[in-house]
PDB file of C-alpha atoms and ligand atoms in Angstrom:
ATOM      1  CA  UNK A 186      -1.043  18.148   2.924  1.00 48.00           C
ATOM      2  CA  UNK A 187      -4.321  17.204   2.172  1.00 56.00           C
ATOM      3  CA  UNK A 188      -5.035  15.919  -1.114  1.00 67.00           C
ATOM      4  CA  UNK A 189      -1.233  16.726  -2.168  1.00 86.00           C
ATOM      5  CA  UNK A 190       0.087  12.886  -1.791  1.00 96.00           C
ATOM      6  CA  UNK A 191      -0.806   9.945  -3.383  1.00 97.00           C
ATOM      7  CA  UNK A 192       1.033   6.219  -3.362  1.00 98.00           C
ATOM      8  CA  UNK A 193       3.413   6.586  -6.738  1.00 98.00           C
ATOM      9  CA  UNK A 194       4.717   3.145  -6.466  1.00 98.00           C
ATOM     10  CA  UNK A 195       6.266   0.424  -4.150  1.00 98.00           C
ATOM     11  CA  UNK A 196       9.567  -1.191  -5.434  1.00 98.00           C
ATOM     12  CA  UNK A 197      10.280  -5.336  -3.980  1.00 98.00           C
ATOM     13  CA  UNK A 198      13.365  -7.027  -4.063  1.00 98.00           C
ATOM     14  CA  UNK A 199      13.397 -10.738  -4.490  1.00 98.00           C
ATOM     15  CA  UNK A 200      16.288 -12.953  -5.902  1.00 97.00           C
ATOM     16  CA  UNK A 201      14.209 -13.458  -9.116  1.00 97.00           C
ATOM     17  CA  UNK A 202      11.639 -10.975  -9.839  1.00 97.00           C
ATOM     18  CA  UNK A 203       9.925 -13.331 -12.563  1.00 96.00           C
ATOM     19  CA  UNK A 204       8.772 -15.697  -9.669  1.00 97.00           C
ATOM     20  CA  UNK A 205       6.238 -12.933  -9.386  1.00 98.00           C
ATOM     21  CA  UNK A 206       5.300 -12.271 -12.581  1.00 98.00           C
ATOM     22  CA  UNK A 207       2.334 -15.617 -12.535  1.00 98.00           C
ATOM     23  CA  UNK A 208       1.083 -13.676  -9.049  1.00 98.00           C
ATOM     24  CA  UNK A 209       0.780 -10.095 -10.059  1.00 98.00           C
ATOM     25  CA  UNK A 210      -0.360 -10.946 -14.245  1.00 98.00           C
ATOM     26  CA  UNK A 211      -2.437 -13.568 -13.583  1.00 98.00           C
ATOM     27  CA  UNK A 212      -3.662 -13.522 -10.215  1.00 98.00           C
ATOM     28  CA  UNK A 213      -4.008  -9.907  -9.421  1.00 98.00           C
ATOM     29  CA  UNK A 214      -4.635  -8.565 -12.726  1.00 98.00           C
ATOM     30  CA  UNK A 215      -2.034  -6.093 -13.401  1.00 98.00           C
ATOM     31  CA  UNK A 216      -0.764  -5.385 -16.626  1.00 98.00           C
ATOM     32  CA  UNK A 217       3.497  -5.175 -17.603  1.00 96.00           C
ATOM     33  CA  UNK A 218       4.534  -1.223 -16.795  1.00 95.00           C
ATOM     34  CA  UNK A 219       7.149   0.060 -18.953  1.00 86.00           C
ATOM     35  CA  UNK A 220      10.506  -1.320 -19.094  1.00 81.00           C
ATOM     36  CA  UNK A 221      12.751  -0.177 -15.941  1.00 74.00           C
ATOM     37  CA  UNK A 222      15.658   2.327 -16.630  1.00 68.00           C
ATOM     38  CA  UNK A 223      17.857   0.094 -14.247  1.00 71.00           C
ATOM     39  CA  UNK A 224      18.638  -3.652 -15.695  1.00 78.00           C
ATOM     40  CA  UNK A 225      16.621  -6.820 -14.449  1.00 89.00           C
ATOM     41  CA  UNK A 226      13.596  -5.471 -12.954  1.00 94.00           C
ATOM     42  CA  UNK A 227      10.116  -6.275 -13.836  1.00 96.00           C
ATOM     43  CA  UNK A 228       7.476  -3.571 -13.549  1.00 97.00           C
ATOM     44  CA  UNK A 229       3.620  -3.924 -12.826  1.00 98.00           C
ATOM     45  CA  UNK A 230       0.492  -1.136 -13.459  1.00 98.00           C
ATOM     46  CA  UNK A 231      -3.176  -1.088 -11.958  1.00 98.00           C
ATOM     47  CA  UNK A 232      -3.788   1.810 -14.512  1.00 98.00           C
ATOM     48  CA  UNK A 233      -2.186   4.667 -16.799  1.00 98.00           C
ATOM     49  CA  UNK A 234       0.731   5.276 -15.041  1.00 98.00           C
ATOM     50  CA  UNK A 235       4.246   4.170 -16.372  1.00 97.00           C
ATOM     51  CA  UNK A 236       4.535   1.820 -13.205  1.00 97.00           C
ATOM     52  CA  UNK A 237       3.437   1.282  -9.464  1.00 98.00           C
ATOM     53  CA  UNK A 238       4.901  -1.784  -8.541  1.00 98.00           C
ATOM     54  CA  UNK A 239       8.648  -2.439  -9.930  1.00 97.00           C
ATOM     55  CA  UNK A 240      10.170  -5.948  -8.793  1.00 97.00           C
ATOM     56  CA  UNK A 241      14.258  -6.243  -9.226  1.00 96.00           C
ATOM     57  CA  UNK A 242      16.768  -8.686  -8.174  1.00 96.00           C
ATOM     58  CA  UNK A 243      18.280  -8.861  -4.923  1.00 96.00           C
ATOM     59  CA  UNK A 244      18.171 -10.712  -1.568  1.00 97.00           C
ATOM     60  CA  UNK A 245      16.116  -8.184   0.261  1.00 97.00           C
ATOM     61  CA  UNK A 246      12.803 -10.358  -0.543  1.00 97.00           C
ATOM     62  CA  UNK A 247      10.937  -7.066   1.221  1.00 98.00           C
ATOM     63  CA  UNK A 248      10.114  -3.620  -0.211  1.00 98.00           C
ATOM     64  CA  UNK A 249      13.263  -1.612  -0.227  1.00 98.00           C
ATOM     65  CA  UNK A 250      11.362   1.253  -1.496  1.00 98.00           C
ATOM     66  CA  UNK A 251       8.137   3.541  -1.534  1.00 98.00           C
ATOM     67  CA  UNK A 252       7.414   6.331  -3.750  1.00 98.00           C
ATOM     68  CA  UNK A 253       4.600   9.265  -3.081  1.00 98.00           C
ATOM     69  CA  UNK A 254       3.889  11.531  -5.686  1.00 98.00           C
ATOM     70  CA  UNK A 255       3.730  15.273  -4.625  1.00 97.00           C
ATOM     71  CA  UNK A 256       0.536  16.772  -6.582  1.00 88.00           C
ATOM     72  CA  UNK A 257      -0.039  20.253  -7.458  1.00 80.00           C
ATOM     73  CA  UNK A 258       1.700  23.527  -7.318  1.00 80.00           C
ATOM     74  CA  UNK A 259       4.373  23.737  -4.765  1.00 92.00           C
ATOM     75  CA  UNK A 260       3.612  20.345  -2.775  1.00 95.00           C
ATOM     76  CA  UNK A 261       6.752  18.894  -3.594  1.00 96.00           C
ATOM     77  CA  UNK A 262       9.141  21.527  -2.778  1.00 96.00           C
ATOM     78  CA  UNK A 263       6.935  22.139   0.232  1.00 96.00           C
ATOM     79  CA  UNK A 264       7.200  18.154   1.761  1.00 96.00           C
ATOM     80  CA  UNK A 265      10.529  18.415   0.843  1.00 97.00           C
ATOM     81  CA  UNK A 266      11.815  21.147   3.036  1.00 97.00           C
ATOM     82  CA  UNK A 267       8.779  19.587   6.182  1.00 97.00           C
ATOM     83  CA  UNK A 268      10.880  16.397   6.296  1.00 97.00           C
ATOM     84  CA  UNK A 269      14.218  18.588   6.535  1.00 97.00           C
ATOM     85  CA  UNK A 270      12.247  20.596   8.954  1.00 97.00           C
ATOM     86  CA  UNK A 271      10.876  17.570  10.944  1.00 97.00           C
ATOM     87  CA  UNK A 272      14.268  15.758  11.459  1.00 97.00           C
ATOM     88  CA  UNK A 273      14.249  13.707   8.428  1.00 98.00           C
ATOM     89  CA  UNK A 274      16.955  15.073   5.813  1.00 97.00           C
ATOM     90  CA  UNK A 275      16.776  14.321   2.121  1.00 98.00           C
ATOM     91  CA  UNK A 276      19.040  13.464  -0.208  1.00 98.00           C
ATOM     92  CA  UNK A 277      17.793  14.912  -4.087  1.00 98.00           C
ATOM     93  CA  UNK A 278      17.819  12.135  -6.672  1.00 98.00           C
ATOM     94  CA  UNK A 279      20.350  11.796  -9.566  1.00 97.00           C
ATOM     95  CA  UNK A 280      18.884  12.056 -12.657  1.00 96.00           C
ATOM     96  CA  UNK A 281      19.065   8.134 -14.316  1.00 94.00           C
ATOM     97  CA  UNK A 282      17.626   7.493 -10.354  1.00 95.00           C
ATOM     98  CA  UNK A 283      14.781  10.038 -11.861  1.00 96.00           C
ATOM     99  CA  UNK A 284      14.796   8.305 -15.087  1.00 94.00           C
ATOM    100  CA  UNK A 285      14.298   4.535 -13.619  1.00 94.00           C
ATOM    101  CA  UNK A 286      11.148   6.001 -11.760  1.00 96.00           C
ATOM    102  CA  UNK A 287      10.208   7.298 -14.519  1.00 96.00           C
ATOM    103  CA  UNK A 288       9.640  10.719 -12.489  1.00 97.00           C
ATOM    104  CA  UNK A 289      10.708  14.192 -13.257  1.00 96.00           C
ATOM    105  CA  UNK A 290      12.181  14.980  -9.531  1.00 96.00           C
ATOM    106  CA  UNK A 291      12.935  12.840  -6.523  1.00 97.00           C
ATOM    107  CA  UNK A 292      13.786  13.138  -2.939  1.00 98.00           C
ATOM    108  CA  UNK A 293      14.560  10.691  -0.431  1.00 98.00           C
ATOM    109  CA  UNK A 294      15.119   9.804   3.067  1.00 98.00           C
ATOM    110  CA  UNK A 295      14.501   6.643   4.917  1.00 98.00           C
ATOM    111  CA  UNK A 296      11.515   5.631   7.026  1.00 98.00           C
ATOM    112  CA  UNK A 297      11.837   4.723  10.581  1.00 98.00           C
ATOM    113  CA  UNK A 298      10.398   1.579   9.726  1.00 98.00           C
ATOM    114  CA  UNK A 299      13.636   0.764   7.464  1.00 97.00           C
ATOM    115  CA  UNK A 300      12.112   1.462   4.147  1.00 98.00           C
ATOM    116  CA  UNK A 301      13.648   3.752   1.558  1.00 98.00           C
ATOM    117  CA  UNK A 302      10.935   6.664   0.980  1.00 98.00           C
ATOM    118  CA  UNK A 303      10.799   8.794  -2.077  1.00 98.00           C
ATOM    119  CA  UNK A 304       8.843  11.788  -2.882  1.00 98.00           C
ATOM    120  CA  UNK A 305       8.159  12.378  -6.343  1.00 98.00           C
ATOM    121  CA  UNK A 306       6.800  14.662  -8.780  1.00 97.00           C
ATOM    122  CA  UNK A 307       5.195  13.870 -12.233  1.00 97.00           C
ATOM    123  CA  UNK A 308       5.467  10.371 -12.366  1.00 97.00           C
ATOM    124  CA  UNK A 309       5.110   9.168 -15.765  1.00 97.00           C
ATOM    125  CA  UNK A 310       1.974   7.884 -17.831  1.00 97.00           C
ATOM    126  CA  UNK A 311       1.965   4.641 -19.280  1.00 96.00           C
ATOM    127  CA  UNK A 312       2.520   4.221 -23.386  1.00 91.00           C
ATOM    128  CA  UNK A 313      -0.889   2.385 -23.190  1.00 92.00           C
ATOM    129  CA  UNK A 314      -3.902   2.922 -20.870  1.00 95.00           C
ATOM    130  CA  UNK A 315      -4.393   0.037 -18.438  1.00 97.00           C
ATOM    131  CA  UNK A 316      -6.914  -2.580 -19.785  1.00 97.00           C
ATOM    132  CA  UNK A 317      -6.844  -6.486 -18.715  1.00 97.00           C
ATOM    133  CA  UNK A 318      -9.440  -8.894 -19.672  1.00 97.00           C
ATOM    134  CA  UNK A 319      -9.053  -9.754 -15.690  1.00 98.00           C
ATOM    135  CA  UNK A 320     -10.081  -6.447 -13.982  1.00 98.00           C
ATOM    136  CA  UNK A 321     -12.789  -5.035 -16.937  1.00 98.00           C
ATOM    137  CA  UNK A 322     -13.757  -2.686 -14.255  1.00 98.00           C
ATOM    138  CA  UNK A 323     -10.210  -1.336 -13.833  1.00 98.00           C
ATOM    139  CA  UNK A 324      -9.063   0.183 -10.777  1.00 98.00           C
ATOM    140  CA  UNK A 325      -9.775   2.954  -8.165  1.00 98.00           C
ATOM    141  CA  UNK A 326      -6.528   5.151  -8.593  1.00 98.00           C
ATOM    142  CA  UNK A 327      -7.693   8.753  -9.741  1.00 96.00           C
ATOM    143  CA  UNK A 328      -6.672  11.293  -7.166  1.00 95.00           C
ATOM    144  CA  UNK A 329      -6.300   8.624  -5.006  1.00 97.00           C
ATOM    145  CA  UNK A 330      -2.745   6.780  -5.692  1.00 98.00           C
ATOM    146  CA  UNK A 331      -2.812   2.880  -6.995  1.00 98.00           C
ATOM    147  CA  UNK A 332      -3.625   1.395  -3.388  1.00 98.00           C
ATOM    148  CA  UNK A 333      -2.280   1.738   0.051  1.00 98.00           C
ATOM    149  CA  UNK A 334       0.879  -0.130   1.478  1.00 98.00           C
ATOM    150  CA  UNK A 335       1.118  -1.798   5.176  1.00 98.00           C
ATOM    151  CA  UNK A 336       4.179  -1.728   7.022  1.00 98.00           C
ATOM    152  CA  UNK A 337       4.715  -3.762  10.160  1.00 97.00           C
ATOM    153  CA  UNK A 338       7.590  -1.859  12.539  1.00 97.00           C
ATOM    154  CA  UNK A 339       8.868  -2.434  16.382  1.00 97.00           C
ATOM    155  CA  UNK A 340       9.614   1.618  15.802  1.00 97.00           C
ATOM    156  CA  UNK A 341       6.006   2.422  15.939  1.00 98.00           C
ATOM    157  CA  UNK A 342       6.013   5.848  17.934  1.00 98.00           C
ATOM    158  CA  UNK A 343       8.858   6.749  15.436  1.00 98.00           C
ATOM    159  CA  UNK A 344       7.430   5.680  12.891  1.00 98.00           C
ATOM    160  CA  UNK A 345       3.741   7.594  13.839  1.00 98.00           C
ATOM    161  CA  UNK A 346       5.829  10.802  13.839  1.00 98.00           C
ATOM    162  CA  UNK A 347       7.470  10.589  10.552  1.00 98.00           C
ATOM    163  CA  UNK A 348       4.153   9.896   8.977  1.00 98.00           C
ATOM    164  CA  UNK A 349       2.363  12.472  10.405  1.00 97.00           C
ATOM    165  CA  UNK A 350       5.034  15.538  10.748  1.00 97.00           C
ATOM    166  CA  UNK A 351       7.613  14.324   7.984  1.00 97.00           C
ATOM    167  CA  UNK A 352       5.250  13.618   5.481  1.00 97.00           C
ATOM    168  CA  UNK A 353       2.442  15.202   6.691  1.00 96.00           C
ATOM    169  CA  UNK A 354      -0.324  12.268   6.446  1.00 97.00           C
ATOM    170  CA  UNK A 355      -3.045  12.024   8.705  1.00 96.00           C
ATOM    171  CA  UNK A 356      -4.140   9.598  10.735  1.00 97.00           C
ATOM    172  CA  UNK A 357      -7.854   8.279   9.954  1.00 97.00           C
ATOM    173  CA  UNK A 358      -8.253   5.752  12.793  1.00 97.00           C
ATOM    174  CA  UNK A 359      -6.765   3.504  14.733  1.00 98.00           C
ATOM    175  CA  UNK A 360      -7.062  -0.682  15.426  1.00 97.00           C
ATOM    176  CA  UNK A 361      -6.577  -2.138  18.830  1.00 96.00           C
ATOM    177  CA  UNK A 362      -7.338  -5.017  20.218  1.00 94.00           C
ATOM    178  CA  UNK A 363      -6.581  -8.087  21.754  1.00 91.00           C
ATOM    179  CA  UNK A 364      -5.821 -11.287  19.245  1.00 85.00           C
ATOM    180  CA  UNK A 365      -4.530 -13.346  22.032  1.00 86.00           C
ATOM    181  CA  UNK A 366      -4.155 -13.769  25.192  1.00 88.00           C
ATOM    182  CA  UNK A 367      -1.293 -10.989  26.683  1.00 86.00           C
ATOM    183  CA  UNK A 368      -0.996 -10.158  22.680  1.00 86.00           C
ATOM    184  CA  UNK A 369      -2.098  -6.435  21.614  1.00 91.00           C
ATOM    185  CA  UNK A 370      -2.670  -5.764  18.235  1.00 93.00           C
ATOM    186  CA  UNK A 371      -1.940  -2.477  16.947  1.00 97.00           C
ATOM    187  CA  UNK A 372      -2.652  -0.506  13.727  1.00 98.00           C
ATOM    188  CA  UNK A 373      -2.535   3.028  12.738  1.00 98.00           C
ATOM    189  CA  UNK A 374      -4.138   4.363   9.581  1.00 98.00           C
ATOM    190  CA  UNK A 375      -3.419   7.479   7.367  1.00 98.00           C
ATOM    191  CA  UNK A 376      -4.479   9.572   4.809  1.00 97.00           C
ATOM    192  CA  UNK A 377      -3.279  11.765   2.675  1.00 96.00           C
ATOM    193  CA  UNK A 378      -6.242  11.898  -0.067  1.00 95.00           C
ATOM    194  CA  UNK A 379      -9.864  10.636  -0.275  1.00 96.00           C
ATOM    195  CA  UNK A 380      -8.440   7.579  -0.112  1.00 97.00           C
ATOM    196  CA  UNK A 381      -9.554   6.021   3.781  1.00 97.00           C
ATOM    197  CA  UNK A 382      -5.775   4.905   4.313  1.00 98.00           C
ATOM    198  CA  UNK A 383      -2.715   5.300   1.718  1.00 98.00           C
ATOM    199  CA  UNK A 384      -0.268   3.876   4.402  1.00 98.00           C
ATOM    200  CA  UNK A 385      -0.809   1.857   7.659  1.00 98.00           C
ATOM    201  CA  UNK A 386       1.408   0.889  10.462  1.00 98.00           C
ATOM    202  CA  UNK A 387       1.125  -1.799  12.642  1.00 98.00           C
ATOM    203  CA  UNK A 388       3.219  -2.197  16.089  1.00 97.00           C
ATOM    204  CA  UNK A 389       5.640  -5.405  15.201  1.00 93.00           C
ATOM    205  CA  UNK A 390       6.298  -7.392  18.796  1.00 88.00           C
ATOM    206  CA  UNK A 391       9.804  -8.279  17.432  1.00 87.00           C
ATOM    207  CA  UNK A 392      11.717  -7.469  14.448  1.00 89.00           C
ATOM    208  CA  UNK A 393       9.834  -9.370  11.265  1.00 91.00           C
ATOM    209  CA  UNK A 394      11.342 -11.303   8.270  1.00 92.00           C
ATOM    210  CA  UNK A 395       9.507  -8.455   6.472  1.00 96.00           C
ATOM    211  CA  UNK A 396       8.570  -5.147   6.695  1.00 98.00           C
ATOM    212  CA  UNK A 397       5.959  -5.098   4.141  1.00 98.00           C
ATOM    213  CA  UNK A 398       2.669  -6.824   5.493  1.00 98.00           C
ATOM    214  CA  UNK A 399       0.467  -6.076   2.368  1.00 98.00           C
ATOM    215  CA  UNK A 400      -0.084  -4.002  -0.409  1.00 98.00           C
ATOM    216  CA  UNK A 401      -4.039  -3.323  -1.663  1.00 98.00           C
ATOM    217  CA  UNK A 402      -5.206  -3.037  -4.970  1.00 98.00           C
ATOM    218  CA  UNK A 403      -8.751  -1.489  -5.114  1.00 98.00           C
ATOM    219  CA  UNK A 404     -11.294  -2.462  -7.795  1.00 98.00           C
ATOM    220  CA  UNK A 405     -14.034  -0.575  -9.681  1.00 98.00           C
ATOM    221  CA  UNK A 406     -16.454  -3.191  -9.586  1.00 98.00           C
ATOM    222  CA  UNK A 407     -17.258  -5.584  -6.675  1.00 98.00           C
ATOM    223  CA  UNK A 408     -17.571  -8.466  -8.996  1.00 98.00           C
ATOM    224  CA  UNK A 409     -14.062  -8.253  -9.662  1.00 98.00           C
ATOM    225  CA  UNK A 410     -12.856  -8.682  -6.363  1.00 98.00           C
ATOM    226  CA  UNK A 411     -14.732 -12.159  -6.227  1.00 98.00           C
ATOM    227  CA  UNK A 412     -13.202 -12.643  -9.472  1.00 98.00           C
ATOM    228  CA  UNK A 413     -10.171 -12.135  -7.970  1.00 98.00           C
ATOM    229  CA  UNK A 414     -10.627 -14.570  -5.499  1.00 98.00           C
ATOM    230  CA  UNK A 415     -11.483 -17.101  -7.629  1.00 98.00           C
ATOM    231  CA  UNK A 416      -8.139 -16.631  -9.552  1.00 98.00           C
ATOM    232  CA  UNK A 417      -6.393 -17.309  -5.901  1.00 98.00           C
ATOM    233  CA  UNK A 418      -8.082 -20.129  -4.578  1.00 96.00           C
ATOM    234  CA  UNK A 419      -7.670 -21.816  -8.713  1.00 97.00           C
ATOM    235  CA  UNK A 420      -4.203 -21.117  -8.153  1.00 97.00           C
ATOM    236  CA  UNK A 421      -3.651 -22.620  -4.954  1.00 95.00           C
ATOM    237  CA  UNK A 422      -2.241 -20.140  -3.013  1.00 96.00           C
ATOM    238  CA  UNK A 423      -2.555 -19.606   0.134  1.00 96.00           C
ATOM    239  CA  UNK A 424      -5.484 -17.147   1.424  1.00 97.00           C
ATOM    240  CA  UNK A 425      -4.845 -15.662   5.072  1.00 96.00           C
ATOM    241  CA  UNK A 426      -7.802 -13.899   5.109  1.00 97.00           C
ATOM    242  CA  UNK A 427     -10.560 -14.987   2.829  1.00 98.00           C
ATOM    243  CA  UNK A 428     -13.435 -12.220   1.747  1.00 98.00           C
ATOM    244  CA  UNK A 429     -14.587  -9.611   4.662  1.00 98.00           C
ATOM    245  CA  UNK A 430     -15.181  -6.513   5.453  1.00 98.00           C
ATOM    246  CA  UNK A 431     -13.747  -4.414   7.566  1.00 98.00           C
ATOM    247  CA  UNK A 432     -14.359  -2.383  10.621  1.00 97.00           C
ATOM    248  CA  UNK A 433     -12.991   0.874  10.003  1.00 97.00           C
ATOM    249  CA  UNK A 434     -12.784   1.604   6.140  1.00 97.00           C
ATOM    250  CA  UNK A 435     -15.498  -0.678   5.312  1.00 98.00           C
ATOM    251  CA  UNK A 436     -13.608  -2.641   2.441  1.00 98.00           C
ATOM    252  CA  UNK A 437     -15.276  -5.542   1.131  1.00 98.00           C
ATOM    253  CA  UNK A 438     -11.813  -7.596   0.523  1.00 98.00           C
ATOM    254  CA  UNK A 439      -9.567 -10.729   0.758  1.00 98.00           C
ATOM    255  CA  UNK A 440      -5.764 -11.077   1.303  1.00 98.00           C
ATOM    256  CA  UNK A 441      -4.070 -13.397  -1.050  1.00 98.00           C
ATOM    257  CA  UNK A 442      -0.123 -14.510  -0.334  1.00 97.00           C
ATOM    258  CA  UNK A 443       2.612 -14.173  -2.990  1.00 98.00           C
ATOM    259  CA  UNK A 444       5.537 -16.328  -3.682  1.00 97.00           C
ATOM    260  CA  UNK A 445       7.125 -13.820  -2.329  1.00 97.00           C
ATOM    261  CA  UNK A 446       5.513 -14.366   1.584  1.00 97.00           C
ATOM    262  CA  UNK A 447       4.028 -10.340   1.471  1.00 98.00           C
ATOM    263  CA  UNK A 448       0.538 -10.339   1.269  1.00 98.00           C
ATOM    264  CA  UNK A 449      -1.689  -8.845  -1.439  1.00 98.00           C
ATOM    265  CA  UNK A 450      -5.436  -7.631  -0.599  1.00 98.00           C
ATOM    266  CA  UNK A 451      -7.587  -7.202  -3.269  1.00 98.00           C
ATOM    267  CA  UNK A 452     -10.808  -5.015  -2.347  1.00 98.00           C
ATOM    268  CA  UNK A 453     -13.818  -2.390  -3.456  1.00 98.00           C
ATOM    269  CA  UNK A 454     -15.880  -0.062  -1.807  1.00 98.00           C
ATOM    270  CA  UNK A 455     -13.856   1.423   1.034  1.00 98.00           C
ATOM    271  CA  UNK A 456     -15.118   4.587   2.543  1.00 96.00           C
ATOM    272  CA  UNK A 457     -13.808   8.014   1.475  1.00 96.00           C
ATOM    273  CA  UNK A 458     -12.663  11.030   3.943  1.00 94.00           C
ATOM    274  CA  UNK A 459     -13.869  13.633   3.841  1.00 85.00           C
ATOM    275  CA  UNK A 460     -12.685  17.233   4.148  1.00 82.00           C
ATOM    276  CA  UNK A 461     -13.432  17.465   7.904  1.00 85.00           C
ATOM    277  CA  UNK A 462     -12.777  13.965   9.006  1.00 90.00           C
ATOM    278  CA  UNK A 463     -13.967  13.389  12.714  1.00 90.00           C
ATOM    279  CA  UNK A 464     -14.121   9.645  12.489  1.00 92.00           C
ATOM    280  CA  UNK A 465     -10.232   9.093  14.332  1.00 95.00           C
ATOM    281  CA  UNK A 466     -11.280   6.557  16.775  1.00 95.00           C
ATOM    282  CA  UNK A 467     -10.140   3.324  17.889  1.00 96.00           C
ATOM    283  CA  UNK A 468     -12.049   0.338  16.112  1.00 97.00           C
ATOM    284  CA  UNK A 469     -11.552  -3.323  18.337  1.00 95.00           C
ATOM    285  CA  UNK A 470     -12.194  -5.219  16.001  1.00 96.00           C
ATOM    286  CA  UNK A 471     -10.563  -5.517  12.231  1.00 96.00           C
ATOM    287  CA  UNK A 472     -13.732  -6.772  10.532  1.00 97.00           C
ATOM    288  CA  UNK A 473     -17.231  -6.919  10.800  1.00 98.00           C
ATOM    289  CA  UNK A 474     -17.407 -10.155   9.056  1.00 98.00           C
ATOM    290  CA  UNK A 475     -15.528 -12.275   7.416  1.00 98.00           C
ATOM    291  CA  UNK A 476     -11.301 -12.164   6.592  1.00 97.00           C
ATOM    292  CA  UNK A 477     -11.172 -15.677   8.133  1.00 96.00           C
ATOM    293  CA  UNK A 478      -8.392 -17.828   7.392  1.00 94.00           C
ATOM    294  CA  UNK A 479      -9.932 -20.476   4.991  1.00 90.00           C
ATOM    295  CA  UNK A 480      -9.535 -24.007   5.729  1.00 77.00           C
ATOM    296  CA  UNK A 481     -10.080 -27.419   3.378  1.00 72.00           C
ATOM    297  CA  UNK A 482     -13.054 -29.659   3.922  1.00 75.00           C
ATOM    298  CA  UNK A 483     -11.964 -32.336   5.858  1.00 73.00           C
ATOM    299  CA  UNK A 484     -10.568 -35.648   3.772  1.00 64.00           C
TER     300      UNK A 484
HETATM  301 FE1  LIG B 128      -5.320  -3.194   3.737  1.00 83.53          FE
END
């Protein structure tokens, strides 16, 4: 499947979508998508598509949904019938289902990690292109999807198989390592494009609050990640990870929370795949510097 999938869009549930809107507008940088077919949702854009992250109403407060848009001649028909042929049967989308994903066909089937998965084909461009005052670098998207999406699951084997023979991603590398005492740390990365991962899994001890760990926007310029940074510590939120690099793809990145408790990382400069990828190996550590939890200066 290479180069046939990219990351569409993510869809969150939380009782009032406009708690978000401060985070994603003014924090992240993304710009208003157009207006959802389906009543009381708020979309978000990264770039020229009609939307990639849509935020409606409901008690979930998780993702409830992932879309991955099915490029060329062919590649959606053809993931369709692999996840029929894999185990994982599909149910086609109705048309105003096509219409509020602003997509021309749909399939879908549900993850192992409990998350509604679509596939999609032609998913809508934006009325206007993407520009925000915010990001004047823009973001990484062509060919590539808007970001990747992190997913924490106590199905992880399952999980690892519909990724890999449902939808056909491959996996780049993997993360192992100790982070406590008797505690294993677990994380399995995938590709399905030049992008290093579009999707990760990590191995959840017990069952979370939420599956959605993080979502990662990926900016043009490096400048506008530390911009970005700045717009999260102004704002007070709190920073998990504050800016690294990691081990394995070699973003230069932070993770900021949202109201919402998932975590958004904002980063440039990951490493691409390449066409013959020999690089799946297990990293130990998650980054070479950096991505520590930041702390005040004492009163
Ligand atoms: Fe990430």
């Amino acid at each position: 499947m290479w180069h046939q999938l990219q990351l569409a869009y993510v869809g969150i549930e939380v009782p009032d979508p406009g708690s978000l809107t401060p985070f994603f507008a003014e924090v992240v940088g993304l710009v208003a998508g157009d207006p959802p077919a389906l009543g009381g949702s708020l979309t978000w854009r990264n770039d020229d598509k009609a939307h990639r992250v849509v935020v409606r109403p409901g008690p979930a407060n998780d993702a409830v949904y992932v879309g991955f848009e099915a490029a060329g001649g062919g590649a959606f028909e053809a993931l369709a019938g692999r996840l029929e042929a894999s185990g994982y049967p599909v149910e086609e989308g109705s048309p105003p289902l096509c219409a509020d994903r602003r997509v021309s066909r749909l399939v879908s089937t549900t993850a192992p990690w409990g998350v509604r998965t679509e596939v999609v084909e032609d998913l809508l461009s934006a009325a206007e292109p993407y520009s925000s005052p915010l990001v004047p670098g823009g973001f990484l998207t062509s060919g590539v999807g808007f970001g990747h999406a992190v997913f924490a699951t106590t199905a992880f084997e399952e999980s690892h198989h519909f990724a890999t023979e449902g939808l056909g991603l491959e996996q780049s590398d993997w993360l192992e390592m100790e982070i406590a005492e008797g505690i294993e740390l677990e994380v399995r990365f995938y590709h399905c494009n030049e992008r290093h991962h579009t999707l990760a899994l990590a191995k959840a001890p017990f069952d979370l609050p939420q599956t959605l760990h993080h979502i990662m926007f990926e900016t043009n310029s490096r400048d506008d990640v530390g911009a970005a940074f700045d717009r999260a510590w102004n704002a007070g939120l709190p920073i998990p990870n504050g800016l690294g690099r990691h081990d394995n793809d070699g973003m230069f990145s932070f993770y900021v929370a949202s109201p919402a408790g998932f975590l958004v990382e904002v980063g440039h400069g990951a490493k691409l795949v390449t066409e013959h990828w020999d690089e799946n190996r297990r990293y130990d550590r998650i980054s070479a510097w950096g991505h520590q939890p930041l702390r005040p200066a004492a009163a």
